N, CA, C and O atoms as a DFTB+ gen file, in Angstrom:
292 C
 N C O
     1  1      15.977     -10.927       2.628
     2  2      15.606      -9.713       2.484
     3  2      15.147      -9.099       4.356
     4  3      14.367      -9.763       5.040
     5  1      15.662      -8.067       4.775
     6  2      15.671      -7.724       6.117
     7  2      13.894      -7.335       6.652
     8  3      13.553      -6.931       7.764
     9  1      12.995      -7.618       5.450
    10  2      11.739      -6.983       5.908
    11  2      11.011      -8.643       5.871
    12  3      10.819      -9.414       4.931
    13  1      10.694      -8.766       7.525
    14  2       9.488     -10.015       7.576
    15  2       8.300      -9.974       7.479
    16  3       7.864      -8.837       7.658
    17  1       7.588     -10.691       7.279
    18  2       6.356     -10.241       6.714
    19  2       5.445     -11.337       8.390
    20  3       5.949     -12.460       8.379
    21  1       4.652     -11.240       9.292
    22  2       3.909     -11.658       9.929
    23  2       2.626     -11.861       9.666
    24  3       1.995     -12.414      10.567
    25  1       2.034     -11.571       8.672
    26  2       0.506     -11.795       8.604
    27  2       0.211     -13.159       9.291
    28  3      -0.600     -13.294      10.208
    29  1       1.152     -14.411       8.605
    30  2       0.186     -15.702       9.469
    31  2       0.628     -15.246      10.828
    32  3      -0.539     -15.197      11.217
    33  1       1.183     -14.938      11.695
    34  2       0.907     -14.518      12.795
    35  2      -0.498     -13.890      13.641
    36  3      -1.073     -14.117      14.706
    37  1      -0.641     -13.058      12.586
    38  2      -2.320     -12.109      12.734
    39  2      -3.062     -13.260      12.227
    40  3      -4.257     -13.208      12.517
    41  1      -2.776     -14.078      11.690
    42  2      -3.791     -14.806      11.364
    43  2      -4.311     -15.725      12.117
    44  3      -5.499     -16.038      12.029
    45  1      -3.449     -16.288      12.980
    46  2      -3.452     -17.170      13.770
    47  2      -4.423     -17.051      14.784
    48  3      -5.392     -17.732      15.119
    49  1      -3.599     -15.378      15.426
    50  2      -4.135     -14.746      16.787
    51  2      -5.463     -14.125      16.421
    52  3      -6.106     -13.636      17.349
    53  1      -6.079     -14.065      14.923
    54  2      -7.695     -13.832      15.356
    55  2      -8.278     -15.523      14.574
    56  3      -9.493     -15.415      14.409
    57  1      -7.997     -16.332      14.295
    58  2      -8.225     -17.642      13.819
    59  2      -8.902     -17.513      12.589
    60  3     -10.055     -17.907      12.415
    61  1      -8.325     -17.064      11.882
    62  2      -8.855     -16.616      10.141
    63  2      -8.070     -16.958       9.306
    64  3      -6.959     -16.428       9.304
    65  1      -8.398     -17.945       8.342
    66  2      -7.563     -18.471       7.309
    67  2      -7.304     -17.434       5.946
    68  3      -8.002     -16.426       5.833
    69  1      -6.659     -17.635       5.324
    70  2      -6.017     -16.962       3.969
    71  2      -7.002     -17.022       3.451
    72  3      -7.399     -15.879       3.225
    73  1      -7.566     -17.642       3.162
    74  2      -9.259     -17.186       2.140
    75  2     -10.109     -16.403       2.589
    76  3     -10.590     -15.705       1.696
    77  1     -10.570     -16.178       3.736
    78  2     -11.283     -15.468       4.414
    79  2     -10.723     -14.091       4.394
    80  3     -11.351     -13.102       4.015
    81  1      -9.710     -14.095       4.753
    82  2      -8.522     -12.839       4.864
    83  2      -8.585     -11.860       3.744
    84  3      -8.926     -10.677       3.764
    85  1      -8.022     -12.911       2.375
    86  2      -8.230     -12.201       1.122
    87  2      -9.611     -11.680       0.305
    88  3      -9.717     -10.686      -0.412
    89  1     -10.561     -12.612       0.629
    90  2     -11.858     -11.951       0.737
    91  2     -12.365     -10.902       1.247
    92  3     -13.189     -10.235       0.623
    93  1     -12.013     -10.632       2.290
    94  2     -12.353      -9.676       3.658
    95  2     -11.432      -8.437       2.794
    96  3     -12.161      -7.458       2.636
    97  1     -10.276      -8.256       2.301
    98  2      -9.319      -7.486       2.274
    99  2      -9.794      -6.813       0.398
   100  3      -9.624      -5.679      -0.052
   101  1     -10.348      -7.938      -0.231
   102  2     -10.445      -7.830      -1.845
   103  2      -9.000      -7.982      -2.535
   104  3      -8.666      -7.330      -3.524
   105  1      -8.373      -8.710      -2.035
   106  2      -7.324      -9.440      -2.953
   107  2      -7.641     -10.830      -2.992
   108  3      -8.562     -11.428      -2.436
   109  1      -6.466     -11.375      -3.956
   110  2      -6.517     -13.192      -4.469
   111  2      -5.950     -13.597      -3.412
   112  3      -5.189     -12.827      -2.826
   113  1      -6.095     -14.401      -3.108
   114  2      -5.270     -15.788      -2.145
   115  2      -4.114     -15.718      -2.790
   116  3      -3.172     -15.331      -2.098
   117  1      -3.953     -15.900      -3.583
   118  2      -2.873     -15.825      -4.518
   119  2      -1.851     -14.771      -4.249
   120  3      -0.669     -15.081      -4.096
   121  1      -2.318     -13.373      -4.179
   122  2      -1.600     -12.207      -4.015
   123  2      -1.247     -12.240      -2.487
   124  3      -0.189     -11.919      -1.945
   125  1      -2.627     -12.801      -1.831
   126  2      -2.257     -12.545      -0.024
   127  2      -0.982     -13.450       0.006
   128  3       0.129     -12.949       0.181
   129  1      -1.140     -14.611      -0.146
   130  2      -0.138     -15.728      -0.372
   131  2       1.387     -15.428      -0.927
   132  3       2.141     -16.330      -0.563
   133  1       2.001     -14.493      -1.646
   134  2       3.097     -14.089      -2.347
   135  2       3.195     -12.437      -1.159
   136  3       4.313     -11.960      -0.967
   137  1       2.657     -12.146      -0.872
   138  2       2.564     -11.373       0.367
   139  2       2.603     -11.886       1.704
   140  3       3.353     -11.139       2.331
   141  1       2.233     -12.654       2.335
   142  2       2.483     -13.363       3.419
   143  2       3.929     -14.187       3.289
   144  3       4.591     -14.108       4.324
   145  1       4.436     -14.822       2.415
   146  2       5.435     -15.746       2.703
   147  2       6.496     -14.555       1.890
   148  3       6.918     -15.070       0.855
   149  1       6.861     -13.582       2.017
   150  2       7.973     -12.553       1.980
   151  2       8.429     -12.667       0.311
   152  3       9.627     -12.389       0.263
   153  1       7.979     -12.931      -0.861
   154  2       8.338     -12.715      -1.685
   155  2       7.714     -11.525      -2.766
   156  3       8.059     -11.469      -3.946
   157  1       6.755     -10.614      -2.145
   158  2       6.780      -9.200      -2.323
   159  2       7.165      -8.571      -2.797
   160  3       7.976      -8.260      -1.925
   161  1       7.471      -7.697      -3.870
   162  2       8.511      -6.497      -3.600
   163  2       7.831      -5.313      -3.355
   164  3       8.491      -4.278      -3.447
   165  1       6.741      -5.244      -3.083
   166  2       6.112      -4.015      -2.729
   167  2       4.739      -4.165      -2.059
   168  3       4.330      -5.261      -2.442
   169  1       4.140      -3.802      -1.530
   170  2       2.835      -3.834      -0.630
   171  2       2.168      -2.145      -0.666
   172  3       2.648      -1.198      -0.042
   173  1       0.976      -2.099      -1.553
   174  2       0.259      -0.594      -1.514
   175  2       0.252      -0.374      -0.218
   176  3       0.417      -1.231       0.650
   177  1       0.032       0.947      -0.034
   178  2      -0.510       1.260       1.604
   179  2      -1.776       1.108       1.576
   180  3      -2.396       0.940       2.626
   181  1      -2.544       1.147       0.077
   182  2      -4.010       1.087       0.591
   183  2      -4.443      -0.659       1.180
   184  3      -5.279      -0.870       2.058
   185  1      -3.695      -1.691       0.494
   186  2      -3.678      -3.047       0.591
   187  2      -3.626      -2.814       2.439
   188  3      -4.622      -2.808       3.162
   189  1      -2.086      -2.624       2.926
   190  2      -1.783      -2.569       3.836
   191  2      -2.658      -1.997       4.864
   192  3      -2.756      -2.505       5.980
   193  1      -3.413      -0.751       4.434
   194  2      -4.624      -0.256       5.644
   195  2      -5.796      -1.676       5.450
   196  3      -6.426      -2.223       6.355
   197  1      -5.808      -1.924       4.348
   198  2      -7.426      -2.699       4.337
   199  2      -6.931      -3.863       5.601
   200  3      -7.581      -4.106       6.617
   201  1      -5.531      -4.514       5.186
   202  2      -5.229      -5.499       6.027
   203  2      -5.088      -5.625       7.624
   204  3      -5.256      -6.602       8.355
   205  1      -4.671      -4.125       7.950
   206  2      -4.850      -3.704       9.016
   207  2      -5.936      -3.614       9.537
   208  3      -5.935      -3.940      10.724
   209  1      -7.121      -3.217       9.023
   210  2      -8.648      -2.778       8.964
   211  2      -9.108      -4.310       9.506
   212  3      -9.338      -4.509      10.699
   213  1      -9.197      -5.202       8.642
   214  2      -9.631      -6.365       9.038
   215  2      -8.899      -7.024      10.065
   216  3      -9.460      -7.585      11.006
   217  1      -7.638      -6.975       9.913
   218  2      -7.042      -8.062      11.208
   219  2      -7.555      -7.406      12.731
   220  3      -7.835      -8.059      13.736
   221  1      -7.587      -5.728      12.551
   222  2      -7.243      -5.205      13.763
   223  2      -6.334      -4.472      14.414
   224  3      -6.461      -3.929      15.512
   225  1      -5.330      -4.479      13.631
   226  2      -3.889      -4.129      13.798
   227  2      -2.813      -2.956      13.511
   228  3      -3.308      -2.311      12.587
   229  1      -2.173      -2.657      13.696
   230  2      -1.167      -1.805      13.401
   231  2      -0.227      -2.347      12.060
   232  3       0.042      -3.478      11.655
   233  1       0.069      -1.222      11.666
   234  2       1.220      -2.123      10.237
   235  2       2.300      -2.852      10.657
   236  3       2.844      -3.811      10.111
   237  1       2.603      -2.184      11.893
   238  2       4.044      -2.745      12.793
   239  2       3.335      -3.892      13.044
   240  3       3.845      -4.675      12.244
   241  1       2.606      -4.412      13.557
   242  2       2.166      -5.801      13.752
   243  2       2.061      -7.186      12.693
   244  3       1.686      -8.341      12.896
   245  1       2.657      -6.374      11.300
   246  2       2.331      -7.190      10.133
   247  2       3.528      -7.077       9.688
   248  3       4.167      -8.065       9.326
   249  1       3.988      -5.901       9.652
   250  2       5.605      -5.969       9.095
   251  2       7.132      -5.481       9.882
   252  3       7.147      -4.345      10.355
   253  1       8.166      -6.189       9.989
   254  2       9.302      -5.565      10.712
   255  2      10.329      -5.871      10.150
   256  3      10.296      -6.686       9.227
   257  1      11.376      -5.356      10.521
   258  2      12.473      -5.140      10.096
   259  2      13.236      -5.782      11.143
   260  3      13.008      -5.627      12.343
   261  1      14.430      -6.730      10.501
   262  2      15.794      -7.410      10.927
   263  2      17.021      -7.330      10.376
   264  3      17.058      -7.771       9.227
   265  1      17.994      -6.934      10.784
   266  2      19.266      -6.927      10.439
   267  2      19.365      -8.099       9.635
   268  3      18.743      -9.140       9.847
   269  1      20.241      -7.878       8.621
   270  2      20.576      -9.043       7.849
   271  2      22.157      -9.680       8.483
   272  3      22.527      -8.962       9.412
   273  1      22.597     -10.195       8.357
   274  2      23.901     -10.883       8.674
   275  2      24.771     -10.212       8.201
   276  3      24.339      -9.647       7.197
   277  1      26.056      -9.912       8.456
   278  2      27.566      -9.518       7.707
   279  2      27.760     -10.454       6.726
   280  3      28.233     -10.046       5.665
   281  1      27.508     -11.589       6.839
   282  2      28.330     -12.585       6.164
   283  2      27.449     -12.859       4.896
   284  3      27.748     -12.783       3.704
   285  1      25.921     -13.303       5.697
   286  2      24.812     -13.021       4.159
   287  2      24.349     -12.136       3.688
   288  3      23.472     -12.354       2.851
   289  1      24.665     -10.943       3.956
   290  2      23.697      -9.469       3.488
   291  2      24.505      -9.187       2.308
   292  3      24.240      -8.219       1.595
């Protein structure tokens, strides 16, 4: 998947746990883990906005696009 999720980077910068972030955003730790590990198929804008509000960041700090290899894509 060419979309990379960098929630773990922001968690480390903010010195925050997954459980604490999940509580503050209002989602389950399991759902946050699915998103954080790049296994989510979609994310609601409301969830993305809540993540940005809690982490005090921009959506681009959490999500980025990486081109896939021609051989692996």
